[in-house]
Amino acid sequence: MAHIYEEVSRTFNEYLLIPGLTTKGCQPARVSLSTPLVRFRKGEEPALSLNIPFVSAIMQSVSDHRMAIALARNGGLSFVFTSQAIDTQAEMVRRVKKFKAGFVVSDANLKPDQTLADVLVLRDLTGHSTIGVTEDGSPNGKLLGLVTSRDYRIAVDGRDKKILEFMTPFSRLITGKLGVSLTEANDIIWEHKLNCLPIIDEDQRLQYFVFRKDYDEHQEHPREVLDINKRLLVGAGINSRDYRERVPKLVEAGVDVLCIDSSDGYSEWQAETLQWVKHHYPDVPVGAGNVVDKEGFLYLVEAGADFVKVGIGGGSICITREQKGIGRGQATSLIDVSQARDEYFRTKGVYVPICSDGGIVQDYHMVLALAMGADFIMMGRYFARFDESPTKKLLVGNNYVKEYWGEGSSRARNWQRYDMGGSDSLKFEEGVDSYVPYAGKLKDNLDVTLAKIVSTMCSCGATTIPELKEKSKITLVSSTSIIEGGAHDVILKESNI
Ligand code: IMP
């Protein structure tokens, strides 16, 4: 006879927090949002922590190198999507590790025998007017010159004019040597009245550009998460099929943490993947999931998972529950798994962080997830709305939107995420292709979201996430009290709608 759970499977919307005593010490400026990313023993520090409890979803439409850089600079972490060729994923990881505040890696350069027409095409494509001229035209090729908009006049110079004839040649360029600090680079820029300083290695190969305007940028990111070499932290998704080839390339590119990306992680495939990574790369942490109950959590923990992701079917683009009838309300899953995590810590002295994945709609859902036991939260829809996500911004009707599609949609073709290990060709989709409202810059939105979280924590009398977990008082709400919680019984002015 099947096991029938007695409790209902519930979502975040069905809960609220009841304020605790806000002491005078509970001030927003004193709240710390730092949280462990990977397992640690009692009394020890985790090898990796985040400064804000957010990670971006392992999805094509969310986490590429640009999102990873922006999020790590703001205290969180991205897992670069795995539904792509191994080399391109490794390249994205490499670009994050190479990122240095104020040091811009060129996307595309040109060769000296190309023409002004090529310059104009590239300028329109990238929006950059400074173009490196390298021997083979590659981003890191040997630097032979520089072209800026001051080097040509379209009306006078023919479009067929060779770059060689109008570029500033290397012999007349001021350059910086690889290893120069941002302050030193800026001193050179000011001393020589430059707009841009190319940075080259000992073989004259182009590494970065430093632009005059970027000078103050690095001071705006006090939360950024860095490794011991002061490089940004980055994660990457892997799957339980090609990990023997993929993991070595990601590690070589400098990845800090891996995560097996699967909609249902309670499987022998995941245990095998975890054991292989642990055996070959014992120093590279790897998370696993997704699970929705205690059994799934303990299985992955025993197999070596450094964190476990919780959630099946709650993602905004997810139709898994409709298609397969598996899943569990996100709040109930979290509460169940958190209890198992705490029990494991009590009995074994090992703390394995859990990540609440999917289904966050309101900012207050994030605080609820943390209060219910999540150590950090994975979000797709939230991040997909920002400038930094990889997808196109479009005008639909009168509104700007960004594209957002599920990894289980036919657009992403990430069948490995949904494949249980048997056949290669899944026959149905588990995700949809959609739009989300465009919301602007990541940092601007994050600042508002974090302000709300911090404020709620103060209301609950907590200045750290562990304290929030301990002190929170959580109540179920009736459907009629949800109506009471919004603006009601007033006629809203148009500016509110
Ligand atoms: P969101 O933050 O509610 O948009 O949920 C994002 C999460 O949905 C991801 O982190 C994945 O766990 C999950 N997900 C991504 N793509 C799909 C899909 O195609 N079907 C089901 N779940 C998906």
PDB file of N, CA, C and O in Angstrom, residues 194-229:
ATOM      1  N   LEU A 194      45.109  59.387 -21.731  1.00  0.00           N
ATOM      2  CA  LEU A 194      44.532  58.348 -22.595  1.00  0.00           C
ATOM      3  C   LEU A 194      43.055  58.136 -22.269  1.00  0.00           C
ATOM      4  O   LEU A 194      42.598  58.486 -21.186  1.00  0.00           O
ATOM      5  N   ASN A 195      42.333  57.525 -23.205  1.00  0.00           N
ATOM      6  CA  ASN A 195      40.987  57.064 -22.897  1.00  0.00           C
ATOM      7  C   ASN A 195      40.990  55.589 -22.559  1.00  0.00           C
ATOM      8  O   ASN A 195      40.109  55.092 -21.882  1.00  0.00           O
ATOM      9  N   CYS A 196      41.998  54.898 -23.076  1.00  0.00           N
ATOM     10  CA  CYS A 196      42.010  53.453 -22.911  1.00  0.00           C
ATOM     11  C   CYS A 196      43.454  52.949 -22.875  1.00  0.00           C
ATOM     12  O   CYS A 196      44.290  53.398 -23.665  1.00  0.00           O
ATOM     13  N   LEU A 197      43.705  52.032 -21.945  1.00  0.00           N
ATOM     14  CA  LEU A 197      45.052  51.465 -21.833  1.00  0.00           C
ATOM     15  C   LEU A 197      44.983  49.954 -22.111  1.00  0.00           C
ATOM     16  O   LEU A 197      44.391  49.205 -21.338  1.00  0.00           O
ATOM     17  N   PRO A 198      45.589  49.491 -23.223  1.00  0.00           N
ATOM     18  CA  PRO A 198      45.614  48.033 -23.439  1.00  0.00           C
ATOM     19  C   PRO A 198      46.647  47.398 -22.506  1.00  0.00           C
ATOM     20  O   PRO A 198      47.721  47.960 -22.294  1.00  0.00           O
ATOM     21  N   ILE A 199      46.285  46.253 -21.947  1.00  0.00           N
ATOM     22  CA  ILE A 199      47.205  45.529 -21.062  1.00  0.00           C
ATOM     23  C   ILE A 199      47.674  44.283 -21.816  1.00  0.00           C
ATOM     24  O   ILE A 199      46.850  43.483 -22.292  1.00  0.00           O
ATOM     25  N   ILE A 200      48.990  44.116 -21.904  1.00  0.00           N
ATOM     26  CA  ILE A 200      49.528  42.988 -22.687  1.00  0.00           C
ATOM     27  C   ILE A 200      50.404  42.084 -21.803  1.00  0.00           C
ATOM     28  O   ILE A 200      50.905  42.515 -20.764  1.00  0.00           O
ATOM     29  N   ASP A 201      50.564  40.831 -22.256  1.00  0.00           N
ATOM     30  CA  ASP A 201      51.462  39.935 -21.523  1.00  0.00           C
ATOM     31  C   ASP A 201      52.882  40.045 -22.100  1.00  0.00           C
ATOM     32  O   ASP A 201      53.133  40.883 -22.984  1.00  0.00           O
ATOM     33  N   GLU A 202      53.779  39.171 -21.633  1.00  0.00           N
ATOM     34  CA  GLU A 202      55.186  39.320 -22.049  1.00  0.00           C
ATOM     35  C   GLU A 202      55.397  39.014 -23.533  1.00  0.00           C
ATOM     36  O   GLU A 202      56.403  39.402 -24.127  1.00  0.00           O
ATOM     37  N   ASP A 203      54.396  38.343 -24.177  1.00  0.00           N
ATOM     38  CA  ASP A 203      54.506  38.078 -25.616  1.00  0.00           C
ATOM     39  C   ASP A 203      53.725  39.090 -26.453  1.00  0.00           C
ATOM     40  O   ASP A 203      53.405  38.828 -27.611  1.00  0.00           O
ATOM     41  N   GLN A 204      53.384  40.207 -25.858  1.00  0.00           N
ATOM     42  CA  GLN A 204      52.652  41.275 -26.532  1.00  0.00           C
ATOM     43  C   GLN A 204      51.215  40.877 -26.883  1.00  0.00           C
ATOM     44  O   GLN A 204      50.586  41.437 -27.763  1.00  0.00           O
ATOM     45  N   ARG A 205      50.710  39.837 -26.201  1.00  0.00           N
ATOM     46  CA  ARG A 205      49.338  39.400 -26.489  1.00  0.00           C
ATOM     47  C   ARG A 205      48.367  40.229 -25.645  1.00  0.00           C
ATOM     48  O   ARG A 205      48.589  40.449 -24.453  1.00  0.00           O
ATOM     49  N   LEU A 206      47.284  40.669 -26.293  1.00  0.00           N
ATOM     50  CA  LEU A 206      46.311  41.530 -25.619  1.00  0.00           C
ATOM     51  C   LEU A 206      45.558  40.752 -24.529  1.00  0.00           C
ATOM     52  O   LEU A 206      45.037  39.670 -24.778  1.00  0.00           O
ATOM     53  N   GLN A 207      45.499  41.302 -23.318  1.00  0.00           N
ATOM     54  CA  GLN A 207      44.793  40.641 -22.221  1.00  0.00           C
ATOM     55  C   GLN A 207      43.531  41.407 -21.802  1.00  0.00           C
ATOM     56  O   GLN A 207      42.481  40.816 -21.642  1.00  0.00           O
ATOM     57  N   TYR A 208      43.685  42.695 -21.625  1.00  0.00           N
ATOM     58  CA  TYR A 208      42.559  43.507 -21.154  1.00  0.00           C
ATOM     59  C   TYR A 208      42.650  44.914 -21.741  1.00  0.00           C
ATOM     60  O   TYR A 208      43.700  45.321 -22.236  1.00  0.00           O
ATOM     61  N   PHE A 209      41.544  45.635 -21.618  1.00  0.00           N
ATOM     62  CA  PHE A 209      41.570  47.089 -21.770  1.00  0.00           C
ATOM     63  C   PHE A 209      41.194  47.696 -20.417  1.00  0.00           C
ATOM     64  O   PHE A 209      40.313  47.160 -19.735  1.00  0.00           O
ATOM     65  N   VAL A 210      41.811  48.782 -20.058  1.00  0.00           N
ATOM     66  CA  VAL A 210      41.330  49.556 -18.909  1.00  0.00           C
ATOM     67  C   VAL A 210      40.850  50.893 -19.457  1.00  0.00           C
ATOM     68  O   VAL A 210      41.592  51.578 -20.165  1.00  0.00           O
ATOM     69  N   PHE A 211      39.605  51.214 -19.175  1.00  0.00           N
ATOM     70  CA  PHE A 211      39.048  52.481 -19.668  1.00  0.00           C
ATOM     71  C   PHE A 211      39.007  53.494 -18.527  1.00  0.00           C
ATOM     72  O   PHE A 211      38.755  53.137 -17.370  1.00  0.00           O
ATOM     73  N   ARG A 212      39.183  54.724 -18.893  1.00  0.00           N
ATOM     74  CA  ARG A 212      39.211  55.803 -17.909  1.00  0.00           C
ATOM     75  C   ARG A 212      37.963  55.804 -17.023  1.00  0.00           C
ATOM     76  O   ARG A 212      38.032  55.929 -15.823  1.00  0.00           O
ATOM     77  N   LYS A 213      36.796  55.556 -17.603  1.00  0.00           N
ATOM     78  CA  LYS A 213      35.538  55.715 -16.858  1.00  0.00           C
ATOM     79  C   LYS A 213      35.324  54.650 -15.777  1.00  0.00           C
ATOM     80  O   LYS A 213      34.502  54.805 -14.900  1.00  0.00           O
ATOM     81  N   ASP A 214      36.078  53.550 -15.861  1.00  0.00           N
ATOM     82  CA  ASP A 214      35.811  52.450 -14.946  1.00  0.00           C
ATOM     83  C   ASP A 214      36.480  52.605 -13.576  1.00  0.00           C
ATOM     84  O   ASP A 214      36.377  51.727 -12.743  1.00  0.00           O
ATOM     85  N   TYR A 215      37.136  53.703 -13.372  1.00  0.00           N
ATOM     86  CA  TYR A 215      38.017  53.809 -12.212  1.00  0.00           C
ATOM     87  C   TYR A 215      37.368  53.481 -10.866  1.00  0.00           C
ATOM     88  O   TYR A 215      37.872  52.708 -10.087  1.00  0.00           O
ATOM     89  N   ASP A 216      36.163  54.035 -10.631  1.00  0.00           N
ATOM     90  CA  ASP A 216      35.580  53.873  -9.303  1.00  0.00           C
ATOM     91  C   ASP A 216      34.770  52.598  -9.129  1.00  0.00           C
ATOM     92  O   ASP A 216      34.293  52.300  -8.058  1.00  0.00           O
ATOM     93  N   GLU A 217      34.610  51.853 -10.208  1.00  0.00           N
ATOM     94  CA  GLU A 217      33.688  50.724 -10.191  1.00  0.00           C
ATOM     95  C   GLU A 217      33.918  49.745  -9.046  1.00  0.00           C
ATOM     96  O   GLU A 217      32.988  49.291  -8.408  1.00  0.00           O
ATOM     97  N   HIS A 218      35.172  49.421  -8.797  1.00  0.00           N
ATOM     98  CA  HIS A 218      35.422  48.361  -7.823  1.00  0.00           C
ATOM     99  C   HIS A 218      35.093  48.767  -6.395  1.00  0.00           C
ATOM    100  O   HIS A 218      34.949  47.932  -5.531  1.00  0.00           O
ATOM    101  N   GLN A 219      34.967  50.089  -6.181  1.00  0.00           N
ATOM    102  CA  GLN A 219      34.647  50.501  -4.816  1.00  0.00           C
ATOM    103  C   GLN A 219      33.158  50.361  -4.510  1.00  0.00           C
ATOM    104  O   GLN A 219      32.734  50.509  -3.382  1.00  0.00           O
ATOM    105  N   GLU A 220      32.350  50.062  -5.536  1.00  0.00           N
ATOM    106  CA  GLU A 220      30.902  49.973  -5.326  1.00  0.00           C
ATOM    107  C   GLU A 220      30.449  48.583  -4.914  1.00  0.00           C
ATOM    108  O   GLU A 220      29.268  48.318  -4.824  1.00  0.00           O
ATOM    109  N   HIS A 221      31.346  47.661  -4.758  1.00  0.00           N
ATOM    110  CA  HIS A 221      30.936  46.275  -4.524  1.00  0.00           C
ATOM    111  C   HIS A 221      31.554  45.690  -3.253  1.00  0.00           C
ATOM    112  O   HIS A 221      32.366  44.775  -3.327  1.00  0.00           O
ATOM    113  N   PRO A 222      31.146  46.195  -2.110  1.00  0.00           N
ATOM    114  CA  PRO A 222      31.750  45.725  -0.861  1.00  0.00           C
ATOM    115  C   PRO A 222      31.423  44.269  -0.537  1.00  0.00           C
ATOM    116  O   PRO A 222      32.109  43.653   0.254  1.00  0.00           O
ATOM    117  N   ARG A 223      30.374  43.722  -1.175  1.00  0.00           N
ATOM    118  CA  ARG A 223      29.967  42.356  -0.819  1.00  0.00           C
ATOM    119  C   ARG A 223      30.618  41.278  -1.679  1.00  0.00           C
ATOM    120  O   ARG A 223      30.358  40.097  -1.504  1.00  0.00           O
ATOM    121  N   GLU A 224      31.419  41.653  -2.671  1.00  0.00           N
ATOM    122  CA  GLU A 224      31.800  40.644  -3.665  1.00  0.00           C
ATOM    123  C   GLU A 224      32.457  39.414  -3.046  1.00  0.00           C
ATOM    124  O   GLU A 224      33.170  39.510  -2.040  1.00  0.00           O
ATOM    125  N   VAL A 225      32.190  38.250  -3.651  1.00  0.00           N
ATOM    126  CA  VAL A 225      32.744  36.994  -3.121  1.00  0.00           C
ATOM    127  C   VAL A 225      33.965  36.606  -3.947  1.00  0.00           C
ATOM    128  O   VAL A 225      33.913  36.500  -5.171  1.00  0.00           O
ATOM    129  N   LEU A 226      35.094  36.398  -3.241  1.00  0.00           N
ATOM    130  CA  LEU A 226      36.371  36.194  -3.923  1.00  0.00           C
ATOM    131  C   LEU A 226      37.056  34.926  -3.425  1.00  0.00           C
ATOM    132  O   LEU A 226      36.829  34.485  -2.294  1.00  0.00           O
ATOM    133  N   ASP A 227      37.914  34.354  -4.270  1.00  0.00           N
ATOM    134  CA  ASP A 227      38.736  33.233  -3.816  1.00  0.00           C
ATOM    135  C   ASP A 227      40.020  33.770  -3.188  1.00  0.00           C
ATOM    136  O   ASP A 227      40.206  34.987  -3.081  1.00  0.00           O
ATOM    137  N   ILE A 228      40.935  32.863  -2.783  1.00  0.00           N
ATOM    138  CA  ILE A 228      42.121  33.354  -2.072  1.00  0.00           C
ATOM    139  C   ILE A 228      43.022  34.201  -2.979  1.00  0.00           C
ATOM    140  O   ILE A 228      43.825  34.981  -2.501  1.00  0.00           O
ATOM    141  N   ASN A 229      42.854  34.051  -4.291  1.00  0.00           N
ATOM    142  CA  ASN A 229      43.639  34.889  -5.214  1.00  0.00           C
ATOM    143  C   ASN A 229      42.883  36.140  -5.647  1.00  0.00           C
ATOM    144  O   ASN A 229      43.208  36.750  -6.666  1.00  0.00           O
TER     145      ASN A 229
END
